[in-house]
Tab-separated table of C-alpha atoms and ligand atoms in Angstrom:
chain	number	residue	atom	x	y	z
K	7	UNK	CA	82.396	194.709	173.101
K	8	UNK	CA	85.877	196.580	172.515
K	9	UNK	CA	85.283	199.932	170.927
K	10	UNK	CA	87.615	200.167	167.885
K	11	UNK	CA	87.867	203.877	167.624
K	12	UNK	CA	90.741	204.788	164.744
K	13	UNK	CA	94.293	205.752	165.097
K	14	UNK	CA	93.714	210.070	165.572
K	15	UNK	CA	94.777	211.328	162.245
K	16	UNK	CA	94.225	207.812	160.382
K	17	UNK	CA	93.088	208.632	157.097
K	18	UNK	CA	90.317	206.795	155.176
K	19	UNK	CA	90.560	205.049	151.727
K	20	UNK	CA	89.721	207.241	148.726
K	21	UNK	CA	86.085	207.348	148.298
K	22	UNK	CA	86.229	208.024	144.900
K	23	UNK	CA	89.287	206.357	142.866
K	24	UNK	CA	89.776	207.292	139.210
K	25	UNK	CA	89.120	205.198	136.647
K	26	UNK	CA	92.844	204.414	135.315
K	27	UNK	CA	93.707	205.930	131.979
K	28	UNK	CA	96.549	203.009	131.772
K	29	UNK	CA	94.642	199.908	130.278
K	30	UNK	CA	95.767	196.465	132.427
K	31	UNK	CA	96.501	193.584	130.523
K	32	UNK	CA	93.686	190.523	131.074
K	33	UNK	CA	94.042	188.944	133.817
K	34	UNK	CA	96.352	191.222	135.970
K	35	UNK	CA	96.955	190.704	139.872
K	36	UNK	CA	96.902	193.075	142.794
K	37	UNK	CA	99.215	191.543	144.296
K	38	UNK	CA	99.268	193.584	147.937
K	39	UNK	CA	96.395	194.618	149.285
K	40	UNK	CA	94.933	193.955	152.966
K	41	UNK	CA	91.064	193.653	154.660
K	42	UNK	CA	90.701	195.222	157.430
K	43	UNK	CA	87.288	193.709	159.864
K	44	UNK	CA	84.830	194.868	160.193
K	45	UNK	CA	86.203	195.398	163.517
K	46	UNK	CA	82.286	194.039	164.954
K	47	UNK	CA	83.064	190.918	162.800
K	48	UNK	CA	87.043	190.372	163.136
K	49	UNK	CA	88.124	192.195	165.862
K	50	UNK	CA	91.457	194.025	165.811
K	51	UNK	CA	94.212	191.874	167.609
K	52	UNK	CA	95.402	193.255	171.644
K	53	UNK	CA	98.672	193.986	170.315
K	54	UNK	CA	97.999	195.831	167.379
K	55	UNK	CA	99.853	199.556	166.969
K	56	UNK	CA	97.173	201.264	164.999
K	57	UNK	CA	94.013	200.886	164.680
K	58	UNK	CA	92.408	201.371	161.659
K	59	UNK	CA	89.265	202.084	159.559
K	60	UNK	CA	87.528	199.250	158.381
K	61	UNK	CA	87.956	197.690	155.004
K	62	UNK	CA	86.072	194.764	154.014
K	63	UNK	CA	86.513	192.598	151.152
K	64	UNK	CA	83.066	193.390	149.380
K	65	UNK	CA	84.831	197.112	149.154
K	66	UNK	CA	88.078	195.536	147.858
K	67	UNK	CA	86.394	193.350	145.663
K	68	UNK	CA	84.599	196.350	144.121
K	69	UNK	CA	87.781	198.046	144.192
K	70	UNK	CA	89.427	195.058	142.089
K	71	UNK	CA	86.310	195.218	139.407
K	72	UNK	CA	86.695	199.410	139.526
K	73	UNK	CA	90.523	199.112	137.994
K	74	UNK	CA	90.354	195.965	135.816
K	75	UNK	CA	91.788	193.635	138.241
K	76	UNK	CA	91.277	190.136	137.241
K	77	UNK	CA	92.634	188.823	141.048
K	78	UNK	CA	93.972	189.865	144.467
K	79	UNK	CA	96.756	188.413	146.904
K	80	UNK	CA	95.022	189.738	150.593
K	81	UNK	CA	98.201	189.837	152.745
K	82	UNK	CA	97.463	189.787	156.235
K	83	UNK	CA	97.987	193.287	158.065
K	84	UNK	CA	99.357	193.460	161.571
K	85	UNK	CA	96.172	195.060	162.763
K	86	UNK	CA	94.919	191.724	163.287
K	87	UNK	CA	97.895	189.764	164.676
K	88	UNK	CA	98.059	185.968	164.055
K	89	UNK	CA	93.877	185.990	163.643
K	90	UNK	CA	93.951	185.317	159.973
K	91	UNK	CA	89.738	184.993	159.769
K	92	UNK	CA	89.142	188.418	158.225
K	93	UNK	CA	91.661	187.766	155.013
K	94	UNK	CA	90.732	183.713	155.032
K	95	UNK	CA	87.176	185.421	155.041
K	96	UNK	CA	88.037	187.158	151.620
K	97	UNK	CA	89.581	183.953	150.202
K	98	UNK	CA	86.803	181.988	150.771
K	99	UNK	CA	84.449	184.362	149.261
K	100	UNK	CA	86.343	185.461	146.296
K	101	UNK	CA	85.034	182.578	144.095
K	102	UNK	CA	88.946	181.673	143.877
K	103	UNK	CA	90.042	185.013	142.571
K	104	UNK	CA	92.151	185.779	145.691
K	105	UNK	CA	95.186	184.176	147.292
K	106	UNK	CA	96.477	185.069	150.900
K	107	UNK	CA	99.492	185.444	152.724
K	108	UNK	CA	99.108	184.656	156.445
K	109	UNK	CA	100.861	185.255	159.819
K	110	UNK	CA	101.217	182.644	161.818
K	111	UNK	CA	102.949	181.884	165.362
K	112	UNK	CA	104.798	178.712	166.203
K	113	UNK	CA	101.937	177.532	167.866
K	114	UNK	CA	100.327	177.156	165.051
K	115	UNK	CA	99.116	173.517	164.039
K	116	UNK	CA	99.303	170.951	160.859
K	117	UNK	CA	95.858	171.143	160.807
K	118	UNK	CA	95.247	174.986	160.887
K	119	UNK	CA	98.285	175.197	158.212
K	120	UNK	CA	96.549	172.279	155.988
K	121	UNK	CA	93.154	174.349	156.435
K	122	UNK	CA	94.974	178.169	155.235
K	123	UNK	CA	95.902	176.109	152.336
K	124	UNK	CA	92.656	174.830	151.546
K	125	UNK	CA	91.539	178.383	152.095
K	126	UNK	CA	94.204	179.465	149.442
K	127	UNK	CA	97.115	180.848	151.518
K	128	UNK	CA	100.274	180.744	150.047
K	129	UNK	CA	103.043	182.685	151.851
K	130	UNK	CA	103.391	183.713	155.535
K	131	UNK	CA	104.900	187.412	156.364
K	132	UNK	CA	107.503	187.847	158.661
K	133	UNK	CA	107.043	191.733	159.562
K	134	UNK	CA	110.772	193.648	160.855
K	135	UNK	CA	108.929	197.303	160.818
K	136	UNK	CA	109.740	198.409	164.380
K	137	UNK	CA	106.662	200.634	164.405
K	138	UNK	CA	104.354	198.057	163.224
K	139	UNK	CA	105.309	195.100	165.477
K	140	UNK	CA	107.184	193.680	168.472
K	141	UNK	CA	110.525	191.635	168.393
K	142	UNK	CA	109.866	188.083	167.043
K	143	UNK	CA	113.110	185.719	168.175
K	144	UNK	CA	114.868	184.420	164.446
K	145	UNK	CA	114.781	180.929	165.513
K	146	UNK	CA	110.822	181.074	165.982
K	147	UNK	CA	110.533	182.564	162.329
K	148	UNK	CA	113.141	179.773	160.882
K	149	UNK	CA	111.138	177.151	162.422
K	150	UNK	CA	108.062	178.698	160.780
K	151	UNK	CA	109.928	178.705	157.375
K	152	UNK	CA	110.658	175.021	157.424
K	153	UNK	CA	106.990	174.064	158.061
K	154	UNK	CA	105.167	176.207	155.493
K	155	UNK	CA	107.536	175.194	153.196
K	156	UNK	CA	106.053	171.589	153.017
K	157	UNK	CA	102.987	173.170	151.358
K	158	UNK	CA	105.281	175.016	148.870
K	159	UNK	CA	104.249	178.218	150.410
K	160	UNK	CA	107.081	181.199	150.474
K	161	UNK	CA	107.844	183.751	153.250
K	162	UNK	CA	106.895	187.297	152.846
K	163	UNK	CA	109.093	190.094	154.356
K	164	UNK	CA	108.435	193.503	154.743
K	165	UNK	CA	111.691	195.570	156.496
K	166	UNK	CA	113.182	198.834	156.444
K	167	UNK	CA	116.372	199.301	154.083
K	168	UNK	CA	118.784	200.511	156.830
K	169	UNK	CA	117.993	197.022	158.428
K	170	UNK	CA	118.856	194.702	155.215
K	171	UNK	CA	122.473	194.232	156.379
K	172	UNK	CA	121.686	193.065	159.664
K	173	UNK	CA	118.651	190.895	158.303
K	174	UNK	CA	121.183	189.711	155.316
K	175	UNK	CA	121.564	186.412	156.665
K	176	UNK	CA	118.805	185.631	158.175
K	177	UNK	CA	117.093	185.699	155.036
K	178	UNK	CA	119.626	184.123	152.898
K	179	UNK	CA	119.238	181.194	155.219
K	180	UNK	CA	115.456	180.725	154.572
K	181	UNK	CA	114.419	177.698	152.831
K	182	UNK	CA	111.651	178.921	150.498
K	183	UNK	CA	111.228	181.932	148.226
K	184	UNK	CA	111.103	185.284	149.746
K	185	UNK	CA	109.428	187.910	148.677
K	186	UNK	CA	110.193	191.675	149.947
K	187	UNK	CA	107.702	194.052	150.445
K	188	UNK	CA	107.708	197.839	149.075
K	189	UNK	CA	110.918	197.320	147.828
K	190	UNK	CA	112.398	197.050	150.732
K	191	UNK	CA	111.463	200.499	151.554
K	192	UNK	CA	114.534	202.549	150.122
K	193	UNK	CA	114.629	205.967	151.253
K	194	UNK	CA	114.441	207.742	148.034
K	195	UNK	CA	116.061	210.987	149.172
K	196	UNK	CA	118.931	209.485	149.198
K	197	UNK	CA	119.283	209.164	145.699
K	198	UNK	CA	118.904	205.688	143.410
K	199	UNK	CA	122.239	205.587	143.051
K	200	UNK	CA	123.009	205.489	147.063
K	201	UNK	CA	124.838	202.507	148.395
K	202	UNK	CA	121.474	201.695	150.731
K	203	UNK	CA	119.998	201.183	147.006
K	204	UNK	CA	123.140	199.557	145.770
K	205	UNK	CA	122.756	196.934	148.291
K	206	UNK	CA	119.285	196.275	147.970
K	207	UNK	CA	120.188	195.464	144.376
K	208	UNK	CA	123.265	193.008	145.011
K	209	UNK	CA	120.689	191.521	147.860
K	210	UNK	CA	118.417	190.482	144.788
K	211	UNK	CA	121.276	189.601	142.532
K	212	UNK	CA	123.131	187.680	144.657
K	213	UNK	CA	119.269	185.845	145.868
K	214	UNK	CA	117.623	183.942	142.873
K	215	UNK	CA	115.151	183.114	145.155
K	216	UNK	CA	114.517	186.821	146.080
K	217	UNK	CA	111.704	188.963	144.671
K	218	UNK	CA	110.679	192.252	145.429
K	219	UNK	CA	107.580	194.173	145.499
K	220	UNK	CA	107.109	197.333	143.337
K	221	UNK	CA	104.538	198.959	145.570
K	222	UNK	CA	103.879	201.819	147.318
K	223	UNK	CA	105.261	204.785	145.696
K	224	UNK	CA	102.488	206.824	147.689
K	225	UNK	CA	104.924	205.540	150.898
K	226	UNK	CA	108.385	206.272	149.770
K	227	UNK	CA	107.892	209.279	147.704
K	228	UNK	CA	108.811	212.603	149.437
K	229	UNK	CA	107.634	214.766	146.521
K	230	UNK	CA	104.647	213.423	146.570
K	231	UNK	CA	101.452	213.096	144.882
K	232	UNK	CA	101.665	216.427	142.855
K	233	UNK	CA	102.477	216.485	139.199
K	234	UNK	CA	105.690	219.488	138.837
K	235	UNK	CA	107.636	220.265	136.382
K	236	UNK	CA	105.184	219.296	133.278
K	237	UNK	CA	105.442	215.806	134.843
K	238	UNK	CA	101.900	213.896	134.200
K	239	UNK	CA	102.419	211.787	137.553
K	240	UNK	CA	102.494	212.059	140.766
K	241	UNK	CA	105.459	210.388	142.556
K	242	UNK	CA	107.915	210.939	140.387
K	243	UNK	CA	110.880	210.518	142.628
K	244	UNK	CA	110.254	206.361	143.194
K	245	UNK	CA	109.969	205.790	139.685
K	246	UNK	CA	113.840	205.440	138.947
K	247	UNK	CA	113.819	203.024	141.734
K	248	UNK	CA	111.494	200.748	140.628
K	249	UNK	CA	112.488	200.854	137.170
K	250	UNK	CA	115.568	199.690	137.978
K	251	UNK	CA	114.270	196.457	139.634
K	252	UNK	CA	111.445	195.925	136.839
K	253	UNK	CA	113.950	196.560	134.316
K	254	UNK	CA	117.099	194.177	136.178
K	255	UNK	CA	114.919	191.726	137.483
K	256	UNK	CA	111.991	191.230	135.887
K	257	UNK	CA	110.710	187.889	136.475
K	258	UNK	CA	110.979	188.335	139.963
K	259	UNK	CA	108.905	191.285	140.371
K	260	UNK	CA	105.190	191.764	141.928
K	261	UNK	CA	102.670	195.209	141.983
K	262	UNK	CA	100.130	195.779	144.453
K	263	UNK	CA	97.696	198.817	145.214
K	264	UNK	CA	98.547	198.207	148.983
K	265	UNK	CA	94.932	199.329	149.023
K	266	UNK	CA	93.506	200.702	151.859
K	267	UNK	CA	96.949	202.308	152.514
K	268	UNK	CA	97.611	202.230	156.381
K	269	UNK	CA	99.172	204.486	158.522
K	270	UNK	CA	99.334	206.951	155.836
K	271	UNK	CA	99.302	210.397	157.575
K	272	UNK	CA	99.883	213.035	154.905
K	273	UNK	CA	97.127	212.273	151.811
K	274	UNK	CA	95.530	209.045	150.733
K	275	UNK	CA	96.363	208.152	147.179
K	276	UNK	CA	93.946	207.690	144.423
K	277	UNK	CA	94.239	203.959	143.493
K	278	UNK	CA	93.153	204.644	139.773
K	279	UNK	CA	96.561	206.663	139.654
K	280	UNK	CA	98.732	204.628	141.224
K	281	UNK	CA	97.588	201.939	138.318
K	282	UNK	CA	98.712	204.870	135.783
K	283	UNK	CA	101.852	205.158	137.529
K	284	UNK	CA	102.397	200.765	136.493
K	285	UNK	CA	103.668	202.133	132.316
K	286	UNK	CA	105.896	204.401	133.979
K	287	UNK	CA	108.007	201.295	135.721
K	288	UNK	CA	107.371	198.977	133.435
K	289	UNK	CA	108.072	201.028	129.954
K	290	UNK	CA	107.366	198.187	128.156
K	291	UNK	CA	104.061	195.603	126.900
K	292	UNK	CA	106.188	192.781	127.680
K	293	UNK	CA	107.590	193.835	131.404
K	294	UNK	CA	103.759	194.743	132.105
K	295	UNK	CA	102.705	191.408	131.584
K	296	UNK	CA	105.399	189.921	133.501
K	297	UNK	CA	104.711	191.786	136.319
K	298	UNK	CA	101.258	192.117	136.622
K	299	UNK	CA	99.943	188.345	135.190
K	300	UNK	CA	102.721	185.976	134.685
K	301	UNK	CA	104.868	186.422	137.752
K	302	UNK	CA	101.997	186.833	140.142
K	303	UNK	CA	100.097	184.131	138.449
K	304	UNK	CA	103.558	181.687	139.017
K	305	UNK	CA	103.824	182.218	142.889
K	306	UNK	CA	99.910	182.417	143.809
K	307	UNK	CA	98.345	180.528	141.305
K	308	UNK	CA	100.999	177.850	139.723
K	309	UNK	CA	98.406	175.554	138.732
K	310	UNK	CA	96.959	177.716	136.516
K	311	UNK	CA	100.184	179.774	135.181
W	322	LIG	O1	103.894	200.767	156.108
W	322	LIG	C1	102.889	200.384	156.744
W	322	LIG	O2	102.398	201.029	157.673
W	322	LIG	C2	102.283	199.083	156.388
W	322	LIG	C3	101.612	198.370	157.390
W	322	LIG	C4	101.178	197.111	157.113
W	322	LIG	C5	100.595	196.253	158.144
W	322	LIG	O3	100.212	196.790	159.197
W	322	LIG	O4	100.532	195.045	157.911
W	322	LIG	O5	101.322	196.584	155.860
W	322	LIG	C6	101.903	197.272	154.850
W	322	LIG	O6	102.016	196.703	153.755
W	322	LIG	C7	102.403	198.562	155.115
Protein backbone atom coordinates (compact mmCIF):
# COMPACT_ATOMS: atom_id res chain seq x y z
CA UNK A 1 0.00 0.00 0.00
CA UNK A 2 1.26 3.66 -1.01
CA UNK A 3 2.59 5.44 2.01
CA UNK A 4 0.90 8.88 2.13
CA UNK A 5 3.46 10.73 4.11
CA UNK A 6 2.41 14.77 4.15
CA UNK A 7 3.65 17.60 2.12
CA UNK A 8 7.09 18.69 4.61
CA UNK A 9 5.85 21.77 6.28
CA UNK A 10 1.97 20.91 5.69
CA UNK A 11 0.26 22.16 8.56
CA UNK A 12 -2.61 20.38 10.39
CA UNK A 13 -6.20 21.68 11.04
CA UNK A 14 -6.69 23.56 14.32
CA UNK A 15 -7.19 21.14 17.02
CA UNK A 16 -8.98 23.34 19.02
CA UNK A 17 -11.33 26.00 17.11
CA UNK A 18 -13.08 28.70 19.15
CA UNK A 19 -16.39 28.72 19.76
CA UNK A 20 -17.57 31.86 17.53
CA UNK A 21 -18.64 34.90 19.47
CA UNK A 22 -20.69 35.92 16.09
CA UNK A 23 -24.13 34.03 16.44
CA UNK A 24 -25.11 32.31 12.73
CA UNK A 25 -28.45 32.68 11.65
CA UNK A 26 -30.55 29.05 11.58
CA UNK A 27 -29.82 27.20 9.09
CA UNK A 28 -26.51 28.70 7.69
CA UNK A 29 -24.21 26.85 5.02
CA UNK A 30 -20.50 26.23 4.85
CA UNK A 31 -20.42 26.51 1.71
CA UNK A 32 -16.46 25.44 0.93
CA UNK A 33 -15.03 23.02 2.72
CA UNK A 34 -13.14 19.71 1.47
CA UNK A 35 -12.53 15.82 3.03
CA UNK A 36 -9.54 14.71 2.71
CA UNK A 37 -9.28 10.27 2.93
CA UNK A 38 -8.41 8.75 5.03
CA UNK A 39 -5.66 8.21 2.71
CA UNK A 40 -6.00 3.99 3.86
CA UNK A 41 -9.68 4.43 2.74
CA UNK A 42 -9.54 6.97 -0.38
CA UNK A 43 -6.27 7.07 -1.51
CA UNK A 44 -4.69 10.31 -2.71
CA UNK A 45 -4.83 10.51 -6.64
CA UNK A 46 -1.00 9.80 -8.74
CA UNK A 47 -1.10 13.23 -9.85
CA UNK A 48 -1.78 15.06 -6.90
CA UNK A 49 0.82 18.17 -5.91
CA UNK A 50 0.52 17.94 -2.19
CA UNK A 51 -0.22 15.62 -0.12
CA UNK A 52 -2.04 16.24 2.75
CA UNK A 53 -3.19 15.33 6.31
CA UNK A 54 -6.20 13.51 6.53
CA UNK A 55 -9.59 14.99 7.12
CA UNK A 56 -12.56 12.92 7.29
CA UNK A 57 -16.04 13.89 7.28
CA UNK A 58 -16.94 12.61 10.91
CA UNK A 59 -14.22 15.56 11.87
CA UNK A 60 -15.99 18.01 9.51
CA UNK A 61 -19.21 17.04 10.56
CA UNK A 62 -18.20 17.76 14.17
CA UNK A 63 -16.65 20.77 12.93
CA UNK A 64 -20.13 21.89 11.28
CA UNK A 65 -22.07 21.08 14.82
CA UNK A 66 -18.89 23.02 16.77
CA UNK A 67 -19.83 26.54 14.83
CA UNK A 68 -23.62 26.29 14.35
CA UNK A 69 -23.58 25.10 10.89
CA UNK A 70 -26.86 23.82 9.84
CA UNK A 71 -25.14 22.26 6.29
CA UNK A 72 -21.96 21.85 4.22
CA UNK A 73 -21.15 22.01 0.33
CA UNK A 74 -17.83 19.31 0.33
CA UNK A 75 -16.05 20.55 -2.84
CA UNK A 76 -13.79 18.12 -4.15
CA UNK A 77 -9.94 18.97 -3.53
CA UNK A 78 -7.34 18.18 -6.14
CA UNK A 79 -5.62 15.85 -3.75
CA UNK A 80 -7.81 13.27 -4.99
CA UNK A 81 -8.07 13.93 -8.75
CA UNK A 82 -11.25 12.83 -10.60
CA UNK A 83 -11.85 9.96 -7.59
CA UNK A 84 -14.82 11.70 -6.13
CA UNK A 85 -15.54 8.56 -3.39
CA UNK A 86 -14.12 10.35 -0.35
CA UNK A 87 -16.56 13.65 -0.75
CA UNK A 88 -19.59 11.29 -2.34
CA UNK A 89 -18.62 9.36 0.96
CA UNK A 90 -19.59 12.53 3.07
CA UNK A 91 -22.77 13.12 1.02
CA UNK A 92 -24.05 9.95 1.52
CA UNK A 93 -23.52 9.99 5.15
CA UNK A 94 -24.57 13.42 5.99
CA UNK A 95 -28.27 12.45 6.42
CA UNK A 96 -28.77 15.09 3.43
CA UNK A 97 -27.11 17.96 5.17
CA UNK A 98 -24.27 18.17 2.59
CA UNK A 99 -24.12 18.91 -1.12
CA UNK A 100 -20.93 18.30 -3.33
CA UNK A 101 -19.18 19.72 -6.07
CA UNK A 102 -17.27 17.12 -8.14
CA UNK A 103 -14.41 16.87 -10.70
CA UNK A 104 -14.95 14.99 -13.38
CA UNK A 105 -12.97 14.07 -16.75
CA UNK A 106 -14.58 13.69 -20.13
CA UNK A 107 -14.55 10.20 -19.71
CA UNK A 108 -16.86 10.36 -17.41
CA UNK A 109 -20.31 8.51 -18.06
CA UNK A 110 -24.32 9.29 -17.96
CA UNK A 111 -24.49 6.85 -15.52
CA UNK A 112 -21.67 7.93 -13.07
CA UNK A 113 -23.08 11.69 -13.62
CA UNK A 114 -26.86 10.40 -12.92
CA UNK A 115 -25.31 8.50 -9.75
CA UNK A 116 -23.18 12.05 -8.28
CA UNK A 117 -26.57 13.44 -8.55
CA UNK A 118 -28.30 10.93 -6.67
CA UNK A 119 -25.42 11.27 -4.27
CA UNK A 120 -26.20 15.10 -4.12
CA UNK A 121 -23.55 16.72 -6.37
CA UNK A 122 -24.37 19.79 -7.78
CA UNK A 123 -21.50 21.68 -9.50
CA UNK A 124 -18.23 20.39 -11.05
CA UNK A 125 -14.84 22.58 -10.47
CA UNK A 126 -12.76 23.46 -13.14
CA UNK A 127 -9.34 24.23 -11.19
CA UNK A 128 -6.76 27.09 -13.30
CA UNK A 129 -4.26 27.24 -10.06
CA UNK A 130 -0.97 26.40 -11.82
CA UNK A 131 0.43 25.02 -8.57
CA UNK A 132 -2.45 22.89 -7.82
CA UNK A 133 -3.02 21.18 -11.21
CA UNK A 134 -1.88 20.38 -14.76
CA UNK A 135 -3.16 22.06 -18.06
CA UNK A 136 -6.73 20.84 -18.86
CA UNK A 137 -7.44 21.66 -22.89
CA UNK A 138 -10.77 24.42 -22.87
CA UNK A 139 -12.61 22.35 -25.25
CA UNK A 140 -12.51 19.23 -22.76
CA UNK A 141 -13.91 21.58 -19.90
CA UNK A 142 -16.72 23.14 -22.42
CA UNK A 143 -17.76 19.76 -23.29
CA UNK A 144 -17.99 18.99 -19.56
CA UNK A 145 -20.13 22.19 -19.07
CA UNK A 146 -22.74 21.19 -21.58
CA UNK A 147 -23.31 17.75 -19.98
CA UNK A 148 -23.62 18.65 -16.29
CA UNK A 149 -25.72 21.21 -17.25
CA UNK A 150 -28.60 18.73 -18.13
CA UNK A 151 -28.81 18.00 -14.37
CA UNK A 152 -28.96 21.78 -13.64
CA UNK A 153 -25.65 21.51 -12.00
CA UNK A 154 -23.20 24.79 -12.30
CA UNK A 155 -19.39 24.92 -12.84
CA UNK A 156 -17.14 25.89 -10.08
CA UNK A 157 -13.89 27.86 -10.79
CA UNK A 158 -11.18 28.56 -8.70
CA UNK A 159 -8.22 30.88 -10.65
CA UNK A 160 -5.75 33.35 -9.85
CA UNK A 161 -6.74 37.16 -10.52
CA UNK A 162 -3.80 37.98 -12.87
CA UNK A 163 -5.35 35.11 -15.05
CA UNK A 164 -9.15 36.51 -15.25
CA UNK A 165 -8.41 38.37 -18.52
CA UNK A 166 -7.11 35.56 -20.30
CA UNK A 167 -9.87 33.15 -18.75
CA UNK A 168 -12.55 36.13 -19.57
CA UNK A 169 -14.02 34.34 -22.30
CA UNK A 170 -13.80 31.17 -21.65
CA UNK A 171 -16.01 31.61 -18.87
CA UNK A 172 -18.40 33.98 -20.33
CA UNK A 173 -19.01 31.25 -22.84
CA UNK A 174 -20.10 28.60 -20.24
CA UNK A 175 -23.58 27.52 -20.30
CA UNK A 176 -24.48 27.22 -16.60
CA UNK A 177 -23.84 29.36 -13.53
CA UNK A 178 -20.37 29.83 -12.40
CA UNK A 179 -19.30 30.24 -9.31
CA UNK A 180 -15.62 31.67 -8.43
CA UNK A 181 -13.74 30.54 -5.73
CA UNK A 182 -11.89 32.82 -2.98
CA UNK A 183 -12.86 35.65 -4.77
CA UNK A 184 -10.97 35.09 -7.38
CA UNK A 185 -7.97 35.37 -5.30
CA UNK A 186 -7.18 39.25 -5.51
CA UNK A 187 -3.91 40.12 -4.30
CA UNK A 188 -4.80 42.42 -1.57
CA UNK A 189 -1.52 44.34 -1.47
CA UNK A 190 -2.37 45.84 -4.22
CA UNK A 191 -4.94 47.83 -2.84
CA UNK A 192 -9.06 47.35 -3.31
CA UNK A 193 -9.11 49.96 -5.41
CA UNK A 194 -6.41 48.35 -8.02
CA UNK A 195 -7.55 47.77 -11.54
CA UNK A 196 -6.84 43.71 -10.92
CA UNK A 197 -9.85 44.39 -8.32
CA UNK A 198 -11.62 46.71 -10.67
CA UNK A 199 -11.87 44.00 -13.12
CA UNK A 200 -12.85 41.34 -11.00
CA UNK A 201 -15.80 43.59 -10.21
CA UNK A 202 -16.92 44.52 -13.92
CA UNK A 203 -16.30 40.48 -14.46
CA UNK A 204 -19.32 40.02 -11.94
CA UNK A 205 -21.26 42.97 -13.18
CA UNK A 206 -21.08 42.42 -16.54
CA UNK A 207 -21.92 38.17 -15.58
CA UNK A 208 -25.47 37.77 -13.99
CA UNK A 209 -24.73 34.38 -13.95
CA UNK A 210 -21.44 34.94 -11.98
CA UNK A 211 -21.05 34.49 -8.22
CA UNK A 212 -18.21 34.68 -6.14
CA UNK A 213 -17.01 33.13 -3.06
CA UNK A 214 -16.19 35.23 0.07
CA UNK A 215 -13.70 32.81 1.53
CA UNK A 216 -10.47 32.56 2.64
CA UNK A 217 -9.28 35.66 4.15
CA UNK A 218 -6.67 33.39 6.09
CA UNK A 219 -5.24 32.95 2.13
CA UNK A 220 -5.19 36.41 0.79
CA UNK A 221 -4.42 38.38 3.81
CA UNK A 222 -0.74 39.50 4.11
CA UNK A 223 -1.22 41.07 7.56
CA UNK A 224 -2.41 38.29 8.80
CA UNK A 225 -4.05 36.69 11.62
CA UNK A 226 -2.96 39.30 14.31
CA UNK A 227 -5.32 41.87 15.67
CA UNK A 228 -3.10 45.67 15.33
CA UNK A 229 -4.04 48.74 15.70
CA UNK A 230 -7.04 48.18 18.40
CA UNK A 231 -8.52 46.11 15.53
CA UNK A 232 -10.64 43.05 17.19
CA UNK A 233 -9.88 40.78 13.99
CA UNK A 234 -7.50 39.23 12.45
CA UNK A 235 -7.28 39.78 8.65
CA UNK A 236 -8.14 42.98 8.42
CA UNK A 237 -6.70 43.81 5.07
CA UNK A 238 -9.41 41.34 2.94
CA UNK A 239 -12.23 42.77 4.61
CA UNK A 240 -12.67 45.88 2.21
CA UNK A 241 -12.56 43.39 -0.51
CA UNK A 242 -15.16 41.32 0.37
CA UNK A 243 -17.34 43.95 1.53
CA UNK A 244 -17.40 45.32 -1.57
CA UNK A 245 -18.75 42.15 -3.30
CA UNK A 246 -21.26 41.33 -0.28
CA UNK A 247 -22.30 44.79 -0.33
CA UNK A 248 -22.53 45.15 -4.67
CA UNK A 249 -23.62 41.83 -5.21
CA UNK A 250 -25.30 40.32 -2.71
CA UNK A 251 -27.46 37.68 -3.97
CA UNK A 252 -24.75 36.21 -5.68
CA UNK A 253 -22.48 35.66 -2.90
CA UNK A 254 -21.38 32.28 -0.95
CA UNK A 255 -19.02 31.80 2.57
CA UNK A 256 -17.14 28.84 3.32
CA UNK A 257 -14.59 27.88 6.21
CA UNK A 258 -12.42 26.25 3.39
CA UNK A 259 -11.87 24.01 6.39
CA UNK A 260 -9.06 22.01 6.65
CA UNK A 261 -7.16 24.86 4.88
CA UNK A 262 -4.55 23.26 2.43
CA UNK A 263 -1.33 24.20 1.52
CA UNK A 264 -1.32 26.76 4.12
CA UNK A 265 2.37 27.22 5.13
CA UNK A 266 2.55 30.16 7.53
CA UNK A 267 -0.32 29.46 10.53
CA UNK A 268 -3.54 27.53 10.40
CA UNK A 269 -6.53 29.67 11.16
CA UNK A 270 -8.93 29.17 13.93
CA UNK A 271 -12.27 28.35 12.18
CA UNK A 272 -14.36 29.81 15.17
CA UNK A 273 -12.69 33.22 14.05
CA UNK A 274 -12.95 33.16 10.70
CA UNK A 275 -16.97 32.76 11.48
CA UNK A 276 -16.44 36.14 13.62
CA UNK A 277 -14.80 37.65 10.78
CA UNK A 278 -18.68 36.81 8.56
CA UNK A 279 -20.39 40.54 10.58
CA UNK A 280 -17.43 42.23 9.48
CA UNK A 281 -18.36 41.59 5.50
CA UNK A 282 -21.65 41.38 5.83
CA UNK A 283 -22.44 44.60 8.25
CA UNK A 284 -25.80 43.87 8.09
CA UNK A 285 -28.81 41.04 9.54
CA UNK A 286 -30.18 41.04 6.19
CA UNK A 287 -26.77 40.52 3.93
CA UNK A 288 -25.94 37.68 6.62
CA UNK A 289 -28.83 35.82 5.78
CA UNK A 290 -28.40 36.18 2.20
CA UNK A 291 -25.19 34.93 2.23
CA UNK A 292 -25.02 32.35 4.57
CA UNK A 293 -28.86 30.59 4.13
CA UNK A 294 -30.71 31.94 1.24
CA UNK A 295 -28.14 32.08 -1.51
CA UNK A 296 -26.45 28.85 -0.59
CA UNK A 297 -29.73 27.24 0.08
CA UNK A 298 -30.86 28.49 -3.85
CA UNK A 299 -27.83 26.84 -5.71
CA UNK A 300 -27.38 23.54 -3.46
CA UNK A 301 -30.59 22.94 -2.16
CA UNK A 302 -33.40 24.65 -4.58
CA UNK A 303 -35.96 22.32 -3.59
CA UNK A 304 -35.99 23.32 -0.32
CA UNK A 305 -35.13 27.26 -0.68
O1 LIG B 1 -5.30 27.45 -2.42
C1 LIG B 1 -5.24 26.21 -2.28
O2 LIG B 1 -4.18 25.62 -2.08
C2 LIG B 1 -6.48 25.42 -2.40
C3 LIG B 1 -6.38 24.10 -2.85
C4 LIG B 1 -7.52 23.41 -3.10
C5 LIG B 1 -7.50 22.07 -3.70
O3 LIG B 1 -6.43 21.45 -3.69
O4 LIG B 1 -8.55 21.66 -4.20
O5 LIG B 1 -8.75 23.97 -2.85
C6 LIG B 1 -8.88 25.22 -2.35
O6 LIG B 1 -10.02 25.65 -2.17
C7 LIG B 1 -7.71 25.97 -2.12
Amino acid sequence: MENFTKTPGWLDWHAAPSRPRFTLPPGSVDAHCHVFGPGDVFPYAPERKYTPCDASRHELFALRDHLGFARNVVVQATCHGDDNRAMVDALTHSAGRARGVATVRRSVTDTELEALNAAGVRGVRFNFVKRLVDFTPRDELLEIAQRIKHWGWHVVVYFEAVDLPELWDFFSALPTDVVVDHMGRPDVGKGVDSPEFALFLRFLREHPHVWSKVSCPERLSVSGPKAVDGEQHPYRDVVPFARCVVEQFPDRVLWGTDWPHPNLKDHMPDDGLLVDFIPHIARTQALQRKLLVDNPMRLYWPEEA
